[in-house]
Amino acid sequence: MTPQVLTTYCQTQIPRGKKEKIRALFITHGHLDHIGGIPYVIDRIGYPTIYSRQFGAIMVQKRQEEFPHLQKLDIKIIEGNERITCGSLKVKTFPISHTIPDSMGLVIETPYGDIVFIEDVRVDNINGVPTEEEVAQYKQFASKEHLLLTMDSTSIEKPGFSLSENVVIANLAKYIKEVSGRLIISTFASQVERILAIINAAEECNKKVVVEGRSMKTNLEIIKHLKLSELKNIIFFGGNGKLPSRQSGHAYDRCTG
């Protein structure tokens, strides 16, 4: 029988005298299950400096707008390849591949040895063979000794590889090209890589993408702000833009998050 965690409980009460020792908060990427709790704990841990790459930093700031009673956050945007001193510890950051831009891993240098933390592990592959990008990502650890490696991943108990994102994107592009009517696509708003692929595939076919969902709209605003896409073929559902009828010959891809 596979072990399961049926209940989780996050202890956010900091023992007396310990809060002052929290020097920094590192954001590995902008997925909501990794940043959504910040407004609930940031005051309890003393508003430490938050280190994040650009996309994650903007996501954190957007989330914070929903909590106007909290203090302004001290966010430092980094490139993802720095060595940062936090008290007596040093933290080295390094970029990793993920379904959202600007993801990174951490190497925490301690007097006892280095601790490597890699979040949401996704080994992108082609037919079970890791891509060159993945190999290069982990190659940096080949000739070094580390005290501990911590990783998290969904469905970790299942053997083998998950389906490559390249395969998913190729299949989506095929349907977007071939379907003559409107096509409804549902995806997580945080699947930024996939959303961009849908937008690009639709644009190549001269098709529009109608968007619904608050988080989806927010993330598209960030995508445009960071110039990851010009979003020329985007129509926000419920806006003033008129949707051509089904008989017009245009297909629509409606992404819901």
mmCIF file of C-alpha atoms in Angstrom:
data_model
loop_
_atom_site.group_PDB
_atom_site.id
_atom_site.type_symbol
_atom_site.label_atom_id
_atom_site.label_comp_id
_atom_site.label_asym_id
_atom_site.label_seq_id
_atom_site.Cartn_x
_atom_site.Cartn_y
_atom_site.Cartn_z
ATOM 1 C CA MET A 1 0.000 0.000 0.000
ATOM 2 C CA THR A 2 1.364 3.405 -0.968
ATOM 3 C CA PRO A 3 1.832 5.742 2.050
ATOM 4 C CA GLN A 4 -0.401 8.797 1.902
ATOM 5 C CA VAL A 5 -0.693 12.054 3.796
ATOM 6 C CA LEU A 6 -4.379 12.590 4.506
ATOM 7 C CA THR A 7 -4.056 15.798 6.504
ATOM 8 C CA THR A 8 -1.463 18.558 6.432
ATOM 9 C CA TYR A 9 -0.934 21.251 9.032
ATOM 10 C CA CYS A 10 1.355 24.226 8.646
ATOM 11 C CA GLN A 11 2.806 25.541 11.890
ATOM 12 C CA THR A 12 3.432 29.248 11.404
ATOM 13 C CA GLN A 13 3.912 30.246 15.046
ATOM 14 C CA ILE A 14 7.557 31.220 15.487
ATOM 15 C CA PRO A 15 9.124 30.352 18.873
ATOM 16 C CA ARG A 16 9.999 33.361 21.022
ATOM 17 C CA GLY A 17 13.364 34.867 20.128
ATOM 18 C CA LYS A 18 13.572 33.044 16.795
ATOM 19 C CA LYS A 19 11.779 35.512 14.530
ATOM 20 C CA GLU A 20 14.739 37.893 14.517
ATOM 21 C CA LYS A 21 16.916 35.098 13.147
ATOM 22 C CA ILE A 22 14.894 34.767 9.947
ATOM 23 C CA ARG A 23 17.051 36.684 7.473
ATOM 24 C CA ALA A 24 15.428 35.989 4.106
ATOM 25 C CA LEU A 25 12.639 34.279 2.203
ATOM 26 C CA PHE A 26 13.547 32.694 -1.149
ATOM 27 C CA ILE A 27 10.870 32.183 -3.801
ATOM 28 C CA THR A 28 11.839 29.398 -6.189
ATOM 29 C CA HIS A 29 8.995 30.124 -8.644
ATOM 30 C CA GLY A 30 5.660 31.862 -8.947
ATOM 31 C CA HIS A 31 3.143 29.015 -8.751
ATOM 32 C CA LEU A 32 0.348 29.884 -6.331
ATOM 33 C CA ASP A 33 0.856 26.771 -4.194
ATOM 34 C CA HIS A 34 4.347 28.126 -3.456
ATOM 35 C CA ILE A 35 3.590 31.823 -2.934
ATOM 36 C CA GLY A 36 -0.073 31.866 -1.879
ATOM 37 C CA GLY A 37 0.668 31.579 1.835
ATOM 38 C CA ILE A 38 3.063 34.535 2.011
ATOM 39 C CA PRO A 39 0.414 37.101 3.096
ATOM 40 C CA TYR A 40 -0.613 34.797 5.956
ATOM 41 C CA VAL A 41 2.855 34.307 7.422
ATOM 42 C CA ILE A 42 4.949 37.312 6.398
ATOM 43 C CA ASP A 43 4.013 39.404 9.457
ATOM 44 C CA ARG A 44 4.610 36.457 11.782
ATOM 45 C CA ILE A 45 8.151 35.994 10.527
ATOM 46 C CA GLY A 46 9.047 39.688 10.678
ATOM 47 C CA TYR A 47 8.854 40.767 7.008
ATOM 48 C CA PRO A 48 12.278 39.455 5.948
ATOM 49 C CA THR A 49 13.763 40.339 2.556
ATOM 50 C CA ILE A 50 12.230 38.255 -0.226
ATOM 51 C CA TYR A 51 14.552 37.054 -2.983
ATOM 52 C CA SER A 52 12.935 36.039 -6.252
ATOM 53 C CA ARG A 53 13.486 36.102 -9.981
ATOM 54 C CA GLN A 54 11.394 38.569 -11.940
ATOM 55 C CA PHE A 55 8.292 36.584 -12.865
ATOM 56 C CA GLY A 56 7.881 35.203 -9.349
ATOM 57 C CA ALA A 57 8.444 38.639 -7.818
ATOM 58 C CA ILE A 58 5.630 40.160 -9.867
ATOM 59 C CA MET A 59 3.340 37.277 -8.932
ATOM 60 C CA VAL A 60 4.077 37.866 -5.239
ATOM 61 C CA GLN A 61 3.405 41.596 -5.597
ATOM 62 C CA LYS A 62 0.119 40.951 -7.414
ATOM 63 C CA ARG A 63 -0.960 38.562 -4.677
ATOM 64 C CA GLN A 64 -0.049 41.093 -1.997
ATOM 65 C CA GLU A 65 -2.459 43.656 -3.486
ATOM 66 C CA GLU A 66 -5.281 41.547 -2.083
ATOM 67 C CA PHE A 67 -4.002 42.231 1.456
ATOM 68 C CA PRO A 68 -3.790 46.051 1.748
ATOM 69 C CA HIS A 69 -3.548 45.923 5.552
ATOM 70 C CA LEU A 70 -0.061 44.382 5.377
ATOM 71 C CA GLN A 71 3.227 46.253 5.174
ATOM 72 C CA LYS A 72 4.989 46.774 1.880
ATOM 73 C CA LEU A 73 7.208 43.828 1.004
ATOM 74 C CA ASP A 74 10.971 44.111 0.639
ATOM 75 C CA ILE A 75 11.503 42.187 -2.596
ATOM 76 C CA LYS A 76 14.870 41.905 -4.284
ATOM 77 C CA ILE A 77 14.748 40.655 -7.864
ATOM 78 C CA ILE A 78 17.684 38.433 -8.781
ATOM 79 C CA GLU A 79 18.808 36.756 -11.993
ATOM 80 C CA GLY A 80 18.892 33.243 -10.565
ATOM 81 C CA ASN A 81 22.642 32.733 -10.643
ATOM 82 C CA GLU A 82 23.876 34.596 -7.554
ATOM 83 C CA ARG A 83 25.484 33.885 -4.221
ATOM 84 C CA ILE A 84 23.665 35.708 -1.421
ATOM 85 C CA THR A 85 24.784 36.074 2.198
ATOM 86 C CA CYS A 86 22.064 35.580 4.824
ATOM 87 C CA GLY A 87 23.584 35.931 8.278
ATOM 88 C CA SER A 88 26.144 33.153 8.676
ATOM 89 C CA LEU A 89 24.802 31.233 5.690
ATOM 90 C CA LYS A 90 25.362 31.704 1.997
ATOM 91 C CA VAL A 91 22.739 30.756 -0.575
ATOM 92 C CA LYS A 92 23.621 30.087 -4.186
ATOM 93 C CA THR A 93 20.808 30.223 -6.742
ATOM 94 C CA PHE A 94 20.700 28.504 -10.115
ATOM 95 C CA PRO A 95 18.071 28.471 -12.910
ATOM 96 C CA ILE A 96 16.010 25.350 -13.570
ATOM 97 C CA SER A 97 13.397 24.386 -16.164
ATOM 98 C CA HIS A 98 9.741 24.463 -15.135
ATOM 99 C CA THR A 99 6.291 25.253 -16.532
ATOM 100 C CA ILE A 100 6.575 28.850 -15.351
ATOM 101 C CA PRO A 101 9.349 31.316 -16.281
ATOM 102 C CA ASP A 102 12.173 32.334 -13.940
ATOM 103 C CA SER A 103 12.272 29.193 -11.793
ATOM 104 C CA MET A 104 15.353 28.463 -9.715
ATOM 105 C CA GLY A 105 16.913 26.036 -7.266
ATOM 106 C CA LEU A 106 18.984 26.745 -4.166
ATOM 107 C CA VAL A 107 22.260 25.561 -2.699
ATOM 108 C CA ILE A 108 22.456 26.488 0.993
ATOM 109 C CA GLU A 109 26.046 26.532 2.207
ATOM 110 C CA THR A 110 26.293 25.539 5.875
ATOM 111 C CA PRO A 111 29.298 24.782 8.148
ATOM 112 C CA TYR A 112 28.304 21.104 7.969
ATOM 113 C CA GLY A 113 27.936 20.856 4.209
ATOM 114 C CA ASP A 114 25.800 22.098 1.348
ATOM 115 C CA ILE A 115 22.051 21.508 1.145
ATOM 116 C CA VAL A 116 20.545 21.466 -2.340
ATOM 117 C CA PHE A 117 16.866 22.350 -2.683
ATOM 118 C CA ILE A 118 15.096 21.788 -5.993
ATOM 119 C CA GLU A 119 11.357 22.482 -6.131
ATOM 120 C CA ASP A 120 8.658 20.914 -8.278
ATOM 121 C CA VAL A 121 11.034 18.577 -10.053
ATOM 122 C CA ARG A 122 10.085 18.055 -13.681
ATOM 123 C CA VAL A 123 12.618 16.170 -15.741
ATOM 124 C CA ASP A 124 11.682 17.152 -19.274
ATOM 125 C CA ASN A 125 12.414 14.296 -21.626
ATOM 126 C CA ILE A 126 11.974 12.866 -25.088
ATOM 127 C CA ASN A 127 10.759 9.259 -24.926
ATOM 128 C CA GLY A 128 12.260 8.822 -21.468
ATOM 129 C CA VAL A 129 15.604 10.438 -22.316
ATOM 130 C CA PRO A 130 16.269 13.700 -20.411
ATOM 131 C CA THR A 131 16.784 16.724 -22.637
ATOM 132 C CA GLU A 132 20.177 18.412 -22.947
ATOM 133 C CA GLU A 133 18.876 21.297 -20.849
ATOM 134 C CA GLU A 134 17.980 18.922 -18.006
ATOM 135 C CA VAL A 135 21.367 17.170 -18.157
ATOM 136 C CA ALA A 136 23.193 20.517 -18.027
ATOM 137 C CA GLN A 137 21.014 21.594 -15.122
ATOM 138 C CA TYR A 138 22.119 18.730 -12.881
ATOM 139 C CA LYS A 139 25.642 18.328 -14.233
ATOM 140 C CA GLN A 140 26.884 21.023 -11.843
ATOM 141 C CA PHE A 141 26.488 18.538 -8.961
ATOM 142 C CA ALA A 142 28.439 15.707 -10.567
ATOM 143 C CA SER A 143 31.871 16.494 -9.134
ATOM 144 C CA LYS A 144 30.814 17.877 -5.749
ATOM 145 C CA GLU A 145 29.776 16.346 -2.451
ATOM 146 C CA HIS A 146 26.638 17.642 -0.779
ATOM 147 C CA LEU A 147 25.194 16.986 2.645
ATOM 148 C CA LEU A 148 21.561 16.745 1.567
ATOM 149 C CA LEU A 149 19.377 16.920 -1.528
ATOM 150 C CA THR A 150 15.732 17.866 -1.037
ATOM 151 C CA MET A 151 13.221 17.611 -3.883
ATOM 152 C CA ASP A 152 9.467 17.618 -4.297
ATOM 153 C CA SER A 153 7.361 16.363 -7.173
ATOM 154 C CA THR A 154 3.781 15.286 -7.775
ATOM 155 C CA SER A 155 3.159 11.567 -8.362
ATOM 156 C CA ILE A 156 6.671 10.802 -7.131
ATOM 157 C CA GLU A 157 5.584 7.263 -6.193
ATOM 158 C CA LYS A 158 4.940 6.406 -9.846
ATOM 159 C CA PRO A 159 7.898 4.974 -11.826
ATOM 160 C CA GLY A 160 8.991 6.323 -15.195
ATOM 161 C CA PHE A 161 8.716 9.768 -16.789
ATOM 162 C CA SER A 162 5.789 12.104 -17.188
ATOM 163 C CA LEU A 163 4.757 13.041 -20.703
ATOM 164 C CA SER A 164 7.122 15.586 -22.215
ATOM 165 C CA GLU A 165 5.725 19.105 -22.460
ATOM 166 C CA ASN A 166 6.893 19.149 -26.078
ATOM 167 C CA VAL A 167 4.476 16.308 -26.842
ATOM 168 C CA VAL A 168 1.609 18.107 -25.092
ATOM 169 C CA ILE A 169 2.313 21.316 -27.012
ATOM 170 C CA ALA A 170 2.574 19.471 -30.350
ATOM 171 C CA ASN A 171 -0.817 17.814 -29.760
ATOM 172 C CA LEU A 172 -2.423 21.117 -28.785
ATOM 173 C CA ALA A 173 -1.010 22.813 -31.898
ATOM 174 C CA LYS A 174 -2.421 19.975 -34.055
ATOM 175 C CA TYR A 175 -5.964 20.426 -32.704
ATOM 176 C CA ILE A 176 -5.786 24.213 -32.882
ATOM 177 C CA LYS A 177 -4.818 23.968 -36.551
ATOM 178 C CA GLU A 178 -7.296 21.265 -37.561
ATOM 179 C CA VAL A 179 -10.465 22.187 -35.651
ATOM 180 C CA SER A 180 -12.691 24.397 -37.790
ATOM 181 C CA GLY A 181 -15.066 25.550 -35.041
ATOM 182 C CA ARG A 182 -14.463 26.906 -31.603
ATOM 183 C CA LEU A 183 -12.137 24.892 -29.414
ATOM 184 C CA ILE A 184 -12.342 25.008 -25.605
ATOM 185 C CA ILE A 185 -9.056 24.423 -23.786
ATOM 186 C CA SER A 186 -8.893 24.236 -20.002
ATOM 187 C CA THR A 187 -5.560 24.693 -18.238
ATOM 188 C CA PHE A 188 -4.151 25.950 -14.973
ATOM 189 C CA ALA A 189 -3.489 29.680 -15.106
ATOM 190 C CA SER A 190 0.000 29.030 -13.742
ATOM 191 C CA GLN A 191 0.917 26.779 -16.684
ATOM 192 C CA VAL A 192 2.562 29.768 -18.348
ATOM 193 C CA GLU A 193 4.684 27.735 -20.740
ATOM 194 C CA ARG A 194 1.591 25.937 -22.034
ATOM 195 C CA ILE A 195 -0.476 29.119 -22.255
ATOM 196 C CA LEU A 196 2.214 30.770 -24.373
ATOM 197 C CA ALA A 197 2.295 27.710 -26.636
ATOM 198 C CA ILE A 198 -1.492 27.893 -27.112
ATOM 199 C CA ILE A 199 -1.323 31.606 -27.929
ATOM 200 C CA ASN A 200 1.521 31.130 -30.413
ATOM 201 C CA ALA A 201 -0.145 28.165 -32.120
ATOM 202 C CA ALA A 202 -3.399 30.111 -32.486
ATOM 203 C CA GLU A 203 -1.576 33.148 -33.850
ATOM 204 C CA GLU A 204 0.144 31.023 -36.494
ATOM 205 C CA CYS A 205 -3.314 29.882 -37.641
ATOM 206 C CA ASN A 206 -4.704 33.428 -37.552
ATOM 207 C CA LYS A 207 -7.079 32.481 -34.731
ATOM 208 C CA LYS A 208 -8.105 34.366 -31.620
ATOM 209 C CA VAL A 209 -7.836 33.229 -28.008
ATOM 210 C CA VAL A 210 -10.710 34.166 -25.710
ATOM 211 C CA VAL A 211 -9.630 34.208 -22.078
ATOM 212 C CA GLU A 212 -11.741 33.695 -18.959
ATOM 213 C CA GLY A 213 -10.624 33.540 -15.324
ATOM 214 C CA ARG A 214 -9.170 36.156 -12.990
ATOM 215 C CA SER A 215 -5.837 34.397 -12.476
ATOM 216 C CA MET A 216 -5.553 33.773 -16.199
ATOM 217 C CA LYS A 217 -6.039 37.464 -16.945
ATOM 218 C CA THR A 218 -3.554 38.455 -14.234
ATOM 219 C CA ASN A 219 -0.880 36.121 -15.572
ATOM 220 C CA LEU A 220 -1.418 37.335 -19.127
ATOM 221 C CA GLU A 221 -0.887 40.901 -17.912
ATOM 222 C CA ILE A 222 2.441 39.779 -16.431
ATOM 223 C CA ILE A 223 3.345 37.965 -19.662
ATOM 224 C CA LYS A 224 2.719 41.148 -21.639
ATOM 225 C CA HIS A 225 4.536 43.334 -19.089
ATOM 226 C CA LEU A 226 7.636 41.137 -19.353
ATOM 227 C CA LYS A 227 7.302 41.118 -23.159
ATOM 228 C CA LEU A 228 7.080 37.324 -23.323
ATOM 229 C CA SER A 229 4.278 37.805 -25.863
ATOM 230 C CA GLU A 230 2.511 40.785 -27.432
ATOM 231 C CA LEU A 231 -0.853 39.001 -27.030
ATOM 232 C CA LYS A 232 -2.150 40.408 -30.325
ATOM 233 C CA ASN A 233 -4.680 37.596 -30.724
ATOM 234 C CA ILE A 234 -6.146 37.757 -27.193
ATOM 235 C CA ILE A 235 -9.752 38.700 -26.393
ATOM 236 C CA PHE A 236 -10.768 38.929 -22.736
ATOM 237 C CA PHE A 237 -14.146 37.312 -22.147
ATOM 238 C CA GLY A 238 -16.761 39.809 -20.997
ATOM 239 C CA GLY A 239 -14.912 42.774 -22.503
ATOM 240 C CA ASN A 240 -16.019 45.117 -25.265
ATOM 241 C CA GLY A 241 -14.452 43.078 -28.037
ATOM 242 C CA LYS A 242 -16.957 41.498 -30.384
ATOM 243 C CA LEU A 243 -16.646 37.806 -31.104
ATOM 244 C CA PRO A 244 -17.159 36.783 -34.728
ATOM 245 C CA SER A 245 -19.885 34.181 -35.180
ATOM 246 C CA ARG A 246 -19.194 30.483 -35.705
ATOM 247 C CA GLN A 247 -20.068 30.945 -39.362
ATOM 248 C CA SER A 248 -17.271 33.466 -39.890
ATOM 249 C CA GLY A 249 -14.708 30.763 -40.490
ATOM 250 C CA HIS A 250 -12.575 31.757 -37.504
ATOM 251 C CA ALA A 251 -11.874 29.239 -34.740
ATOM 252 C CA TYR A 252 -11.533 30.362 -31.145
ATOM 253 C CA ASP A 253 -9.476 28.837 -28.397
ATOM 254 C CA ARG A 254 -10.935 29.714 -25.050
ATOM 255 C CA CYS A 255 -8.500 29.166 -22.201
ATOM 256 C CA THR A 256 -9.993 28.852 -18.750
ATOM 257 C CA GLY A 257 -7.877 28.820 -15.634
#
